[in-house]
CSV table of C-alpha atoms and ligand atoms in Angstrom, one decimal:
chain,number,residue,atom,x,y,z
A,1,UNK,CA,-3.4,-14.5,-6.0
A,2,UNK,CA,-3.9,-12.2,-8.7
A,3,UNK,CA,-6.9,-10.1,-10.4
A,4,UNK,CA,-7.4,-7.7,-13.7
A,5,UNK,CA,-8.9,-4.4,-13.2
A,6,UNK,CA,-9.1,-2.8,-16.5
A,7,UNK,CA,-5.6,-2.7,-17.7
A,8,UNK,CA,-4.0,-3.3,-14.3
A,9,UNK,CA,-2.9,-6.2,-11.9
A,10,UNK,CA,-4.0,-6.2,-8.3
A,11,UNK,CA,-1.5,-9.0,-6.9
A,12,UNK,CA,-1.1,-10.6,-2.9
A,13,UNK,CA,2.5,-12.3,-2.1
A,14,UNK,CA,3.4,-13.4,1.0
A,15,UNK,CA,7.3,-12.2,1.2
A,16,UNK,CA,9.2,-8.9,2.6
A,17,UNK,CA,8.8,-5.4,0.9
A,18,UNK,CA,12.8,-5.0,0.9
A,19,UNK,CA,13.2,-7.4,-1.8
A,20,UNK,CA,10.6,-6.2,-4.2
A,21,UNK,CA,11.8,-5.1,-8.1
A,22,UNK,CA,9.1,-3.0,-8.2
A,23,UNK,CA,9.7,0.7,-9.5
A,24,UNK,CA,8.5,2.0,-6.0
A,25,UNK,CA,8.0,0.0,-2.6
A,26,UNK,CA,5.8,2.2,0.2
A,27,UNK,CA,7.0,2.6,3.7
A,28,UNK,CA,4.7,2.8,6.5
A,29,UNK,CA,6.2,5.6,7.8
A,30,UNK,CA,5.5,7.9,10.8
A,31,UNK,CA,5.0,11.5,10.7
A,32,UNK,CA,8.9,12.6,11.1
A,33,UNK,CA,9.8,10.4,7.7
A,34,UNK,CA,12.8,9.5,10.5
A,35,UNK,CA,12.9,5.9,10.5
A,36,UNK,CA,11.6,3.7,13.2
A,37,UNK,CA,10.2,-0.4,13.9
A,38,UNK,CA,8.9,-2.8,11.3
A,39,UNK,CA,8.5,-2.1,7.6
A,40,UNK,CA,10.1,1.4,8.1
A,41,UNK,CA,13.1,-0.3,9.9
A,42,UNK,CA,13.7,-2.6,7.3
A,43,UNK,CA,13.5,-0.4,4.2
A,44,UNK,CA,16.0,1.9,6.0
A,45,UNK,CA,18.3,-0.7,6.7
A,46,UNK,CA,18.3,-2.4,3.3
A,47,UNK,CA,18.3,1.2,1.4
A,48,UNK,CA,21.1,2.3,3.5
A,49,UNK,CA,22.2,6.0,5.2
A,50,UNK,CA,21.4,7.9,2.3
A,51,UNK,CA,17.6,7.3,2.3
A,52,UNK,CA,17.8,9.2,5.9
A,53,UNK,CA,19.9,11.8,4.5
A,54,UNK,CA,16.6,12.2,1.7
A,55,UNK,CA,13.8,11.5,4.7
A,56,UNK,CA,15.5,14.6,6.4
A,57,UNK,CA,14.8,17.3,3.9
A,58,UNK,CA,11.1,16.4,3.2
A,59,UNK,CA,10.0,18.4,6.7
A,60,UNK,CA,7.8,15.0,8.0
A,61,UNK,CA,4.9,14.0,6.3
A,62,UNK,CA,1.0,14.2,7.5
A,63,UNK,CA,-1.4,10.9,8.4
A,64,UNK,CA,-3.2,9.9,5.5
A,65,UNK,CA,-0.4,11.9,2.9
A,66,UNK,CA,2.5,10.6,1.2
A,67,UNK,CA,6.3,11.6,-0.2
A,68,UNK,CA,8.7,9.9,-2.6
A,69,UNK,CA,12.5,9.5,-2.3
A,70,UNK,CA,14.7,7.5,-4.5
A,71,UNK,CA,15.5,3.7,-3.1
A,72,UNK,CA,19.0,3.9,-3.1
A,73,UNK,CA,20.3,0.3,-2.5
A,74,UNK,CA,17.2,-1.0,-2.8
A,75,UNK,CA,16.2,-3.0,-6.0
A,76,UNK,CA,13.1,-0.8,-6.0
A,77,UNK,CA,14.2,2.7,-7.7
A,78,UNK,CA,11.7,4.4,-5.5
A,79,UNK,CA,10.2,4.6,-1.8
A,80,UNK,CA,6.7,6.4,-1.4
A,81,UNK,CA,7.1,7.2,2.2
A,82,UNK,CA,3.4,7.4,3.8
A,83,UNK,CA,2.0,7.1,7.0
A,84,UNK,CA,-1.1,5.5,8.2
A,85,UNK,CA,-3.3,6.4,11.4
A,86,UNK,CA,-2.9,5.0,14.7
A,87,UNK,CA,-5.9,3.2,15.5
A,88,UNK,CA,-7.6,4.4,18.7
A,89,UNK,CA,-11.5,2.6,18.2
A,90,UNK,CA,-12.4,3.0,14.5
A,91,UNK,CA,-14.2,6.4,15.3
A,92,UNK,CA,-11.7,8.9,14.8
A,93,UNK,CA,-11.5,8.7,10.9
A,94,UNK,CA,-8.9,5.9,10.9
A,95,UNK,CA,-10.7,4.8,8.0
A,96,UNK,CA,-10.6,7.7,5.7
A,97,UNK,CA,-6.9,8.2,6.6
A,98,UNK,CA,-6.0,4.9,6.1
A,99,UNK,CA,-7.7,5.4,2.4
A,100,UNK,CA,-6.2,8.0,1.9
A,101,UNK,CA,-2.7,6.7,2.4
A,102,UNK,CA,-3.2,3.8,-0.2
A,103,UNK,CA,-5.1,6.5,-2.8
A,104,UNK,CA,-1.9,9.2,-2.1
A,105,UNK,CA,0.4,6.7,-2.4
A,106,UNK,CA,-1.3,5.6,-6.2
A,107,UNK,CA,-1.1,8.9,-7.2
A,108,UNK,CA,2.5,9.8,-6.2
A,109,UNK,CA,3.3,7.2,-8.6
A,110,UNK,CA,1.5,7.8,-11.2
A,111,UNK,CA,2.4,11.3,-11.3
A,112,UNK,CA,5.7,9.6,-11.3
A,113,UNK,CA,4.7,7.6,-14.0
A,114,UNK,CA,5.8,5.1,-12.1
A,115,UNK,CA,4.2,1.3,-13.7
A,116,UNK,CA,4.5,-0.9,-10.3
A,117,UNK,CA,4.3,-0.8,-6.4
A,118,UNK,CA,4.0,-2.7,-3.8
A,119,UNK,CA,2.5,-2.0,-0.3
A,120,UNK,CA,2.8,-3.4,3.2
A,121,UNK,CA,-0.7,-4.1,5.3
A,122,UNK,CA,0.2,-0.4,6.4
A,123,UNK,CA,-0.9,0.4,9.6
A,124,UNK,CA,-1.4,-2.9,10.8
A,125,UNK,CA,1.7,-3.6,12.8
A,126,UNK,CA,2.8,-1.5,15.9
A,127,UNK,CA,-0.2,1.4,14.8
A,128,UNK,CA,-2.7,-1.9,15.5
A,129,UNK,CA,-5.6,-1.5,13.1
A,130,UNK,CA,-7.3,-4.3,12.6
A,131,UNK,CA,-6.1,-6.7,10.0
A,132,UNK,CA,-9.4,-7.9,8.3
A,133,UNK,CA,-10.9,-4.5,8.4
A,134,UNK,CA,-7.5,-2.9,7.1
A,135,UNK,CA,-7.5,-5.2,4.5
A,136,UNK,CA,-10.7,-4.3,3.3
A,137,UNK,CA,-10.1,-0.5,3.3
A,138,UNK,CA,-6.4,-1.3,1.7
A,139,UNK,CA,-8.2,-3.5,-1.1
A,140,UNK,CA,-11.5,-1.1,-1.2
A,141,UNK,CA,-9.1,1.8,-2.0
A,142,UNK,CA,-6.9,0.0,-4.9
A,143,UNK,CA,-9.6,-1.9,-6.5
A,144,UNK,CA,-11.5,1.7,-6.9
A,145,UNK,CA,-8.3,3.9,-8.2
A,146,UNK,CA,-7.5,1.2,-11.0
A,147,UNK,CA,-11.1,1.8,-11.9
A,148,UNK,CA,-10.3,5.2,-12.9
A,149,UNK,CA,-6.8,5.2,-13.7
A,150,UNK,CA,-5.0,3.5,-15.8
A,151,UNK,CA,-1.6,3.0,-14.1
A,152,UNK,CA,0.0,1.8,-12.0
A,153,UNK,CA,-0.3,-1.0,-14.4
A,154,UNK,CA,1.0,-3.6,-10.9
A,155,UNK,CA,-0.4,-3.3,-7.6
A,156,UNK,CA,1.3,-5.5,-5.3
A,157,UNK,CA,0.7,-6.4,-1.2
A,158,UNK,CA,3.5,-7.8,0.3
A,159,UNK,CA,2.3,-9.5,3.3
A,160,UNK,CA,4.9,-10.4,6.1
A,161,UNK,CA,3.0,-13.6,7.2
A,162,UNK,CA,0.7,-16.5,6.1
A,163,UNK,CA,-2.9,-15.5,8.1
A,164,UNK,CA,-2.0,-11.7,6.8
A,165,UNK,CA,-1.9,-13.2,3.0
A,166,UNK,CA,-4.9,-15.3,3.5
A,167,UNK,CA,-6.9,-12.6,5.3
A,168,UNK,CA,-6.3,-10.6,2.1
A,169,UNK,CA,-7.1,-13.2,-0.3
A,170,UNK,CA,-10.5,-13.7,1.3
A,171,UNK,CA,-11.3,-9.7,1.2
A,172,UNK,CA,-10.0,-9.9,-2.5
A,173,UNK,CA,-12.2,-12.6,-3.6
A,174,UNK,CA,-15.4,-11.3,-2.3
A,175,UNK,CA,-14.0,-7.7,-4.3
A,176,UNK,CA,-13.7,-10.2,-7.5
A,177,UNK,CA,-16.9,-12.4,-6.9
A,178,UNK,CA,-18.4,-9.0,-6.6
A,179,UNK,CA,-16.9,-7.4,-9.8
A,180,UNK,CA,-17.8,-10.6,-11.4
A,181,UNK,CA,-21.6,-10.3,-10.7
A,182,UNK,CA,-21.3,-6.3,-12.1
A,183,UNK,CA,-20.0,-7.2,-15.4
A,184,UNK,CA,-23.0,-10.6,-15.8
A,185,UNK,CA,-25.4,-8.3,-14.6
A,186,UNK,CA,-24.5,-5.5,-17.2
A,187,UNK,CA,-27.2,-4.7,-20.2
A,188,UNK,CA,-25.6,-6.4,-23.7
A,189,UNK,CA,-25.0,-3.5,-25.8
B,1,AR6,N1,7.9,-6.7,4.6
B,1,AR6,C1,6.6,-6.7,4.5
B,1,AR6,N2,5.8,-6.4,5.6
B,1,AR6,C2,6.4,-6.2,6.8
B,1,AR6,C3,7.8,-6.2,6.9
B,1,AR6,C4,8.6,-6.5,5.8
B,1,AR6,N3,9.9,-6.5,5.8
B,1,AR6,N4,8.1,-6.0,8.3
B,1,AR6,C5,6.9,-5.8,8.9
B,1,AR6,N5,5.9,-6.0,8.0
B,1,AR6,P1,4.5,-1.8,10.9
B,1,AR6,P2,2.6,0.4,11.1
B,1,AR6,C6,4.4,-5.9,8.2
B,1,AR6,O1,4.6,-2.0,12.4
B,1,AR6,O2,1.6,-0.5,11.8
B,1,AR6,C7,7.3,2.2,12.6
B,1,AR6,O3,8.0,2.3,13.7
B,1,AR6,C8,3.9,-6.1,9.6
B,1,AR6,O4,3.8,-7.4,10.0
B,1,AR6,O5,5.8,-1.8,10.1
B,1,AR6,O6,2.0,1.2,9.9
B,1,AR6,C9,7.0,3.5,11.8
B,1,AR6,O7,8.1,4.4,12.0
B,1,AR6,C10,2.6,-5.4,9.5
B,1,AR6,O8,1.6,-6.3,9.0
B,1,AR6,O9,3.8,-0.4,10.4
B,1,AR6,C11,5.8,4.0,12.6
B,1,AR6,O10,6.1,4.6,13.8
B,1,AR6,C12,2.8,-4.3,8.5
B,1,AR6,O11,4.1,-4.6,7.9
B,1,AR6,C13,5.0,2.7,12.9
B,1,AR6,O12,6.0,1.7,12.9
B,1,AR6,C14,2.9,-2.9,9.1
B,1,AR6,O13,3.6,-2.9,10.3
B,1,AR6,C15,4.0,2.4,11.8
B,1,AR6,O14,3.2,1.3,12.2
């Protein structure tokens, strides 16, 4: 599934972040930026020792910030290294971190001017948020930075299984029923 914000492409695959061609793939990282489970397992594996060698000069990273390395044997040229929050009950700003994660992640590659990259449901794994409501904060957070910026000019989610994708797809098309009804509803100039 894929939607147009402005100039930009908002775009849901089901597949694994490893193999993306996009100028940067994001880790879901945790606060040492020293590897671990899941996504972060993965992309270090694929992207070989010298990522860890990178990772280990960056002093950590904070929840809800975000740090670049190059992607070594990865196709991507770039990792944006971020970590989202542990979710303890939805009450101790998970939410805002988790924004801010996707909206630090955007930036580093625009300031990069970097034109694609794709994210994992970050988060959503062995930290536990909850999928649906991840996904709308995930989509939420995208949908609103391409409103204002004009690049990254590709957005993609790689989700790891079928019921992730489809979760997504739903949140995505109530985001593009609703954008819809904005632009029908806007005075004709
Ligand atoms: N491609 C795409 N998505 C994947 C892949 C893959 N290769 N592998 C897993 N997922 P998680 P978190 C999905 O646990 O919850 C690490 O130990 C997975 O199904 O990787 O942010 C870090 O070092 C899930 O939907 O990340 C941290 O300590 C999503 O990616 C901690 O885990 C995120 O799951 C971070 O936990």
């Amino acid at each position: 599934m894929q939607i147009q914000i402005n100039e930009s492409q908002i775009e849901l695959v089901r597949g694994d972040i490893t193999q993306q061609e996009t100028d940067a793939i994001v880790n879901a990282a945790n606060e040492s930026l020293l590897g671990g489970g899941g996504v972060d397992g993965a992309i270090h594996r694929a992207a070989g020792p010298e990522l860890l060698a990178e990772c280990r000069t960056l002093g950590g990273c904070a929840t809800g910030d975000a740090k670049i390395t190059r992607g070594y044997r990865l196709k991507a040229r770039h990792v944006i290294h971020t970590v989202g929050p542990i979710y303890r009950d939805g009450k101790h700003n998970e939410p805002q971190l988790l924004a801010s994660a996707y909206r630090r992640s955007l930036e580093l590659a625009r300031e990069n001017n970097l034109a694609s990259i794709a994210f994992p449901a970050i988060s959503t794994g062995i930290y536990g948020y909850p999928r649906t409501e991840a996904a709308h904060i995930a989509l939420r957070t995208i949908v609103e930075f391409l409103k204002t910026h004009a690049a990254p000019k590709l957005v993609r989610m790689v989700l790891f299984d079928a019921e992730t994708l489809n979760v997504h797809e739903r949140v995505l098309q109530e985001f593009a029923g609703r954008a819809e009804q904005e632009s029908n509803s806007a005075p004709e100039t």
